[in-house]
CSV table of C-alpha atoms in Angstrom, one decimal:
chain,number,residue,atom,x,y,z
A,570,MET,CA,-15.4,44.8,2.8
A,571,SER,CA,-11.9,45.9,2.7
A,572,PRO,CA,-9.1,43.9,4.2
A,573,GLN,CA,-8.6,46.8,6.7
A,574,ALA,CA,-12.1,46.1,8.1
A,575,ILE,CA,-11.3,42.4,8.8
A,576,GLU,CA,-10.0,41.4,12.2
A,577,VAL,CA,-7.8,38.3,13.0
A,578,ARG,CA,-8.0,37.3,16.7
A,579,LYS,CA,-5.5,34.6,18.0
A,580,SER,CA,-7.2,31.7,19.7
A,581,THR,CA,-4.0,30.6,21.6
A,582,PRO,CA,-0.5,31.6,21.4
A,583,ASN,CA,0.4,28.5,19.4
A,584,ILE,CA,-2.4,27.7,17.0
A,585,GLY,CA,-5.9,29.1,15.8
A,586,ALA,CA,-7.4,32.4,15.0
A,587,GLU,CA,-11.0,33.7,14.7
A,588,ILE,CA,-11.5,35.9,11.6
A,589,LEU,CA,-14.2,38.6,11.8
A,590,GLY,CA,-15.6,40.9,9.2
A,591,ILE,CA,-15.9,38.4,6.3
A,592,ASP,CA,-19.1,37.1,4.9
A,593,LEU,CA,-18.2,33.6,3.3
A,594,SER,CA,-21.4,33.5,1.3
A,595,ARG,CA,-19.8,36.2,-1.0
A,596,PRO,CA,-16.9,35.6,-3.2
A,597,LEU,CA,-13.6,36.6,-1.7
A,598,ASP,CA,-11.9,39.4,-3.4
A,599,ASP,CA,-8.1,39.2,-3.8
A,600,GLY,CA,-7.4,41.1,-0.6
A,601,GLN,CA,-9.7,39.0,1.5
A,602,PHE,CA,-8.2,35.9,-0.1
A,603,ARG,CA,-4.8,36.8,0.8
A,604,LEU,CA,-5.7,37.7,4.3
A,605,VAL,CA,-7.4,34.3,4.9
A,606,HIS,CA,-4.6,32.4,3.2
A,607,ASP,CA,-1.9,34.2,5.2
A,608,ALA,CA,-3.9,33.6,8.5
A,609,LEU,CA,-4.2,30.0,7.7
A,610,MET,CA,-0.5,29.6,7.0
A,611,GLN,CA,0.3,31.5,10.2
A,612,ARG,CA,-2.3,30.0,12.6
A,613,LEU,CA,-2.9,26.6,10.9
A,614,VAL,CA,-6.7,26.7,11.6
A,615,VAL,CA,-9.0,29.6,11.2
A,616,PHE,CA,-12.6,30.0,12.4
A,617,PHE,CA,-15.6,32.0,11.3
A,618,ARG,CA,-18.8,32.7,13.2
A,619,ASP,CA,-22.4,33.6,12.1
A,620,GLN,CA,-22.1,32.3,8.5
A,621,ARG,CA,-25.1,31.3,6.3
A,622,LEU,CA,-23.8,29.2,3.4
A,623,THR,CA,-25.6,27.3,0.7
A,624,VAL,CA,-23.9,24.1,-0.6
A,625,GLU,CA,-22.8,26.0,-3.7
A,626,GLN,CA,-21.4,28.9,-1.7
A,627,HIS,CA,-19.5,26.5,0.6
A,628,LYS,CA,-18.0,24.8,-2.4
A,629,ALA,CA,-17.2,28.1,-4.0
A,630,PHE,CA,-15.3,29.2,-0.9
A,631,GLY,CA,-13.3,25.9,-1.0
A,632,ARG,CA,-12.5,26.2,-4.7
A,633,ARG,CA,-10.9,29.6,-4.0
A,634,PHE,CA,-8.0,27.7,-2.4
A,635,GLY,CA,-7.9,24.8,-5.0
A,636,ARG,CA,-9.6,21.8,-6.6
A,637,LEU,CA,-12.1,20.0,-4.3
A,638,HIS,CA,-11.5,16.5,-3.1
A,639,ALA,CA,-14.0,13.7,-3.0
A,640,HIS,CA,-13.9,11.4,0.0
A,641,PRO,CA,-12.8,7.9,-0.9
A,642,ALA,CA,-15.2,6.1,1.5
A,643,ALA,CA,-18.0,8.2,2.8
A,644,PRO,CA,-21.5,7.6,1.4
A,645,ARG,CA,-22.8,10.1,-1.2
A,646,GLU,CA,-25.6,11.5,0.9
A,647,LEU,CA,-25.9,14.4,-1.4
A,648,PRO,CA,-25.3,12.6,-4.8
A,649,GLU,CA,-25.4,15.8,-6.8
A,650,HIS,CA,-22.6,17.2,-4.6
A,651,PRO,CA,-19.9,14.5,-4.5
A,652,GLU,CA,-17.6,17.1,-2.9
A,653,ILE,CA,-19.7,17.5,0.2
A,654,PHE,CA,-18.9,15.1,3.1
A,655,VAL,CA,-22.0,15.1,5.4
A,656,VAL,CA,-20.8,15.2,9.1
A,657,LYS,CA,-23.7,14.1,11.4
A,658,ALA,CA,-24.3,12.3,14.6
A,659,ASP,CA,-27.7,11.6,16.5
A,660,GLU,CA,-29.3,9.0,18.9
A,661,GLN,CA,-28.7,6.3,16.3
A,662,SER,CA,-24.9,6.8,15.8
A,663,GLU,CA,-22.5,4.1,16.8
A,664,HIS,CA,-19.5,6.3,16.1
A,665,VAL,CA,-18.7,9.8,14.6
A,666,ALA,CA,-16.2,11.2,12.1
A,667,GLY,CA,-12.8,12.1,13.6
A,668,GLU,CA,-12.9,10.4,17.0
A,669,ASP,CA,-9.0,10.0,16.9
A,670,TRP,CA,-6.3,12.4,16.3
A,671,HIS,CA,-5.7,12.6,12.6
A,672,SER,CA,-5.0,14.5,9.4
A,673,ASP,CA,-7.8,14.0,6.9
A,674,VAL,CA,-7.4,11.1,4.4
A,675,SER,CA,-3.6,11.0,5.1
A,676,CYS,CA,-3.8,7.5,3.4
A,677,ASP,CA,-4.2,9.2,0.0
A,678,VAL,CA,-1.1,9.3,-2.2
A,679,GLU,CA,-1.7,13.1,-2.4
A,680,PRO,CA,-3.5,13.9,0.9
A,681,PRO,CA,-5.8,17.0,1.2
A,682,MET,CA,-4.3,20.4,1.7
A,683,GLY,CA,-7.2,21.7,3.9
A,684,SER,CA,-10.7,21.0,5.1
A,685,ILE,CA,-13.5,23.4,5.7
A,686,LEU,CA,-16.3,22.3,8.1
A,687,TYR,CA,-19.6,24.2,8.3
A,688,LEU,CA,-21.9,23.2,11.2
A,689,THR,CA,-25.5,24.2,11.3
A,690,GLU,CA,-26.7,22.2,14.2
A,691,VAL,CA,-24.8,21.6,17.4
A,692,PRO,CA,-25.9,20.2,20.9
A,693,GLU,CA,-27.9,22.5,22.8
A,694,ASP,CA,-26.2,21.7,26.1
A,695,GLY,CA,-22.7,22.0,24.7
A,696,GLY,CA,-20.3,19.4,23.7
A,697,GLY,CA,-19.0,18.4,20.4
A,698,ASP,CA,-15.9,20.6,20.3
A,699,THR,CA,-13.0,19.9,18.0
A,700,LEU,CA,-9.4,20.0,19.1
A,701,PHE,CA,-6.6,21.1,16.7
A,702,ALA,CA,-3.0,20.6,17.3
A,703,ASN,CA,0.1,22.2,15.8
A,704,MET,CA,2.4,19.6,14.1
A,705,TYR,CA,5.3,22.2,13.6
A,706,LEU,CA,5.4,22.6,17.4
A,707,ALA,CA,5.1,18.9,17.9
A,708,TYR,CA,8.2,18.3,15.7
A,709,GLU,CA,10.1,21.2,17.1
A,710,ALA,CA,9.5,20.0,20.7
A,711,LEU,CA,11.2,16.7,20.2
A,712,SER,CA,14.7,16.0,21.4
A,713,GLU,CA,17.4,16.2,18.8
A,714,PRO,CA,18.2,12.3,19.1
A,715,VAL,CA,14.5,11.6,18.2
A,716,LYS,CA,14.5,14.1,15.4
A,717,ARG,CA,17.6,12.3,13.9
A,718,LEU,CA,15.9,8.9,14.5
A,719,ILE,CA,12.7,9.7,12.6
A,720,GLY,CA,14.1,12.4,10.2
A,721,GLY,CA,14.7,10.0,7.1
A,722,LEU,CA,11.8,7.5,7.9
A,723,LYS,CA,8.7,6.8,6.1
A,724,ALA,CA,5.3,5.5,7.3
A,725,VAL,CA,2.5,3.5,5.9
A,726,HIS,CA,-0.9,5.2,5.9
A,727,ASP,CA,-3.7,2.9,5.2
A,728,GLY,CA,-7.4,3.5,4.7
A,729,GLU,CA,-8.4,-0.2,4.8
A,730,HIS,CA,-8.6,-0.8,8.6
A,731,TYR,CA,-10.4,2.5,9.2
A,732,TYR,CA,-12.9,2.7,6.4
A,733,ARG,CA,-13.9,-0.8,5.8
A,734,GLY,CA,-17.6,-1.1,6.9
A,735,ARG,CA,-17.5,2.2,8.8
A,736,TYR,CA,-20.1,4.1,7.0
A,737,GLY,CA,-22.8,1.4,6.6
A,738,VAL,CA,-22.5,1.0,2.8
A,739,ASP,CA,-21.8,-2.0,0.6
A,740,ASP,CA,-18.0,-1.6,0.0
A,741,ARG,CA,-17.4,-5.1,-1.2
A,742,GLY,CA,-14.7,-5.1,-3.8
A,743,LYS,CA,-13.6,-1.5,-3.0
A,744,VAL,CA,-10.0,-0.7,-2.6
A,745,PHE,CA,-9.2,1.9,-0.1
A,746,PRO,CA,-6.2,4.3,-0.5
A,747,ARG,CA,-2.8,3.4,0.8
A,748,ALA,CA,0.4,5.3,0.7
A,749,GLU,CA,3.8,5.8,2.2
A,750,HIS,CA,4.8,9.4,3.5
A,751,PRO,CA,7.6,10.9,5.3
A,752,VAL,CA,7.3,10.8,9.2
A,753,VAL,CA,8.5,14.4,9.0
A,754,ARG,CA,7.1,16.2,6.1
A,755,THR,CA,8.0,19.8,4.8
A,756,HIS,CA,5.2,22.3,4.3
A,757,PRO,CA,5.2,23.3,0.6
A,758,VAL,CA,4.4,27.0,1.4
A,759,THR,CA,6.1,27.8,4.7
A,760,GLY,CA,9.1,25.5,4.4
A,761,ARG,CA,8.7,24.3,8.0
A,762,LYS,CA,8.9,20.8,9.1
A,763,ALA,CA,5.9,19.1,10.7
A,764,LEU,CA,5.2,15.7,12.3
A,765,TYR,CA,3.2,13.6,10.0
A,766,VAL,CA,1.8,10.3,11.6
A,767,ASN,CA,-1.6,9.9,13.1
A,768,ARG,CA,-3.5,7.2,15.0
A,769,MET,CA,-6.3,6.8,12.5
A,770,PHE,CA,-4.2,6.0,9.4
A,771,THR,CA,-0.7,5.3,10.1
A,772,THR,CA,-0.1,1.5,10.6
A,773,ARG,CA,3.7,1.1,10.6
A,774,ILE,CA,7.0,2.7,10.0
A,775,VAL,CA,8.9,1.4,6.9
A,776,GLY,CA,12.1,-0.6,7.8
A,777,LEU,CA,11.5,-1.0,11.5
A,778,ARG,CA,10.6,-4.3,13.2
A,779,LYS,CA,7.0,-4.4,14.3
A,780,GLY,CA,7.7,-3.8,18.0
A,781,GLU,CA,10.1,-1.0,17.2
A,782,SER,CA,7.5,0.6,14.9
A,783,ASP,CA,4.7,0.4,17.5
A,784,ALA,CA,6.9,1.7,20.2
A,785,VAL,CA,8.0,4.8,18.1
A,786,LEU,CA,4.6,5.5,16.8
A,787,GLU,CA,3.0,5.2,20.3
A,788,MET,CA,5.5,7.6,21.7
A,789,LEU,CA,4.9,10.1,18.8
A,790,TYR,CA,1.0,9.8,19.1
A,791,ARG,CA,1.3,10.5,22.8
A,792,HIS,CA,3.5,13.5,22.2
A,793,ILE,CA,1.0,14.8,19.6
A,794,GLU,CA,-1.7,14.9,22.2
A,795,THR,CA,0.3,17.3,24.5
A,796,PRO,CA,-2.2,20.0,25.6
A,797,GLU,CA,0.1,22.9,24.8
A,798,PHE,CA,0.1,22.1,21.2
A,799,SER,CA,-3.6,22.5,20.8
A,800,VAL,CA,-6.7,24.7,20.7
A,801,ARG,CA,-10.3,23.7,21.5
A,802,PHE,CA,-12.9,25.2,19.3
A,803,ARG,CA,-16.4,25.4,20.8
A,804,TRP,CA,-19.0,25.2,18.0
A,805,ARG,CA,-22.0,27.3,17.7
A,806,PRO,CA,-24.6,26.9,14.9
A,807,ASN,CA,-23.5,28.4,11.5
A,808,SER,CA,-19.7,28.3,12.5
A,809,VAL,CA,-16.9,27.4,10.0
A,810,ALA,CA,-13.5,26.0,10.8
A,811,PHE,CA,-10.8,25.9,8.0
A,812,TRP,CA,-7.8,23.8,8.9
A,813,ASP,CA,-4.4,22.9,7.0
A,814,ASN,CA,-4.1,19.2,7.0
A,815,ARG,CA,-0.4,19.3,6.1
A,816,CYS,CA,0.7,20.8,9.6
A,817,ALA,CA,-2.3,20.3,11.9
A,818,GLN,CA,-4.2,17.4,13.3
A,819,HIS,CA,-7.7,17.3,14.8
A,820,HIS,CA,-9.8,15.3,17.1
A,821,ALA,CA,-13.7,15.5,17.3
A,822,VAL,CA,-15.0,15.1,20.8
A,823,TRP,CA,-18.0,12.9,21.0
A,824,ASP,CA,-19.3,13.9,24.4
A,825,TYR,CA,-22.9,14.7,23.4
A,826,TYR,CA,-24.6,11.4,22.7
A,827,PRO,CA,-27.6,11.2,22.0
A,828,ALA,CA,-27.9,14.8,21.0
A,829,ARG,CA,-27.7,15.8,17.2
A,830,ARG,CA,-24.8,17.5,15.5
A,831,TYR,CA,-25.0,18.2,11.6
A,832,GLY,CA,-23.0,20.0,9.0
A,833,HIS,CA,-21.2,19.7,5.7
A,834,ARG,CA,-17.4,19.6,4.9
A,835,VAL,CA,-15.5,20.3,1.7
A,836,THR,CA,-11.9,19.4,1.4
A,837,VAL,CA,-9.2,21.1,-0.9
A,838,CYS,CA,-6.9,18.7,-2.7
A,839,GLY,CA,-3.2,18.7,-1.8
A,840,ASP,CA,0.0,17.3,-3.2
A,841,ARG,CA,2.3,14.5,-2.4
A,842,PRO,CA,4.2,15.1,0.9
A,843,TYR,CA,8.0,15.3,0.9
């Protein structure tokens, strides 16, 4: 299908778009790739409906955008596909993936560029939406004094406190990723500045006393949760969401217990934030 036949519909004024007219089970040609890439850069998260993907097709779509990332902590539920992170919840779940606002695996030295989630099963009675928030807008909405305060600071992102014991596997002796990243990062493609701290992985701001760090981080976390920065995506079976972890955070709403939700995620490798 030619790029002219593809439609990009904005989800909100500030973030998100649904792309119609692309079958992700088929390799993207150069025109389709540029359209999806540009929409992702402009809208931060893009959505696709009514897709039917095998594991290999899902991985092939991800690889069109870069090398695939293997999650540092999740169990290998599909051992022959280490790039696949199984996302599931049912009546036996004690927690689900992504319950706090976060950017995926920001504790890595080179955090992922993007994530592509394909859900095949969702609760029949609704629920299980995912919220995505615009971190460009979150940064730009800060006052100038706060921008000056955080502009040159770095923060610690640590996987230990979140990943240890979370997935029910034997992780004795395992060392989880830990890294320092700028509180405000620059997007390598757009050149725009984005807020880059999150409740899930960020533990402290380097150089501040604990009380100071805790206060600044809590202020930033609450600011990130401002409704005007976000879009809420209502899943249907066989939907896909592709988001840019460098400038968007997301939060998975777990309001559907004990219903079942199931899908696969592939993650595209990124580079070191600056």
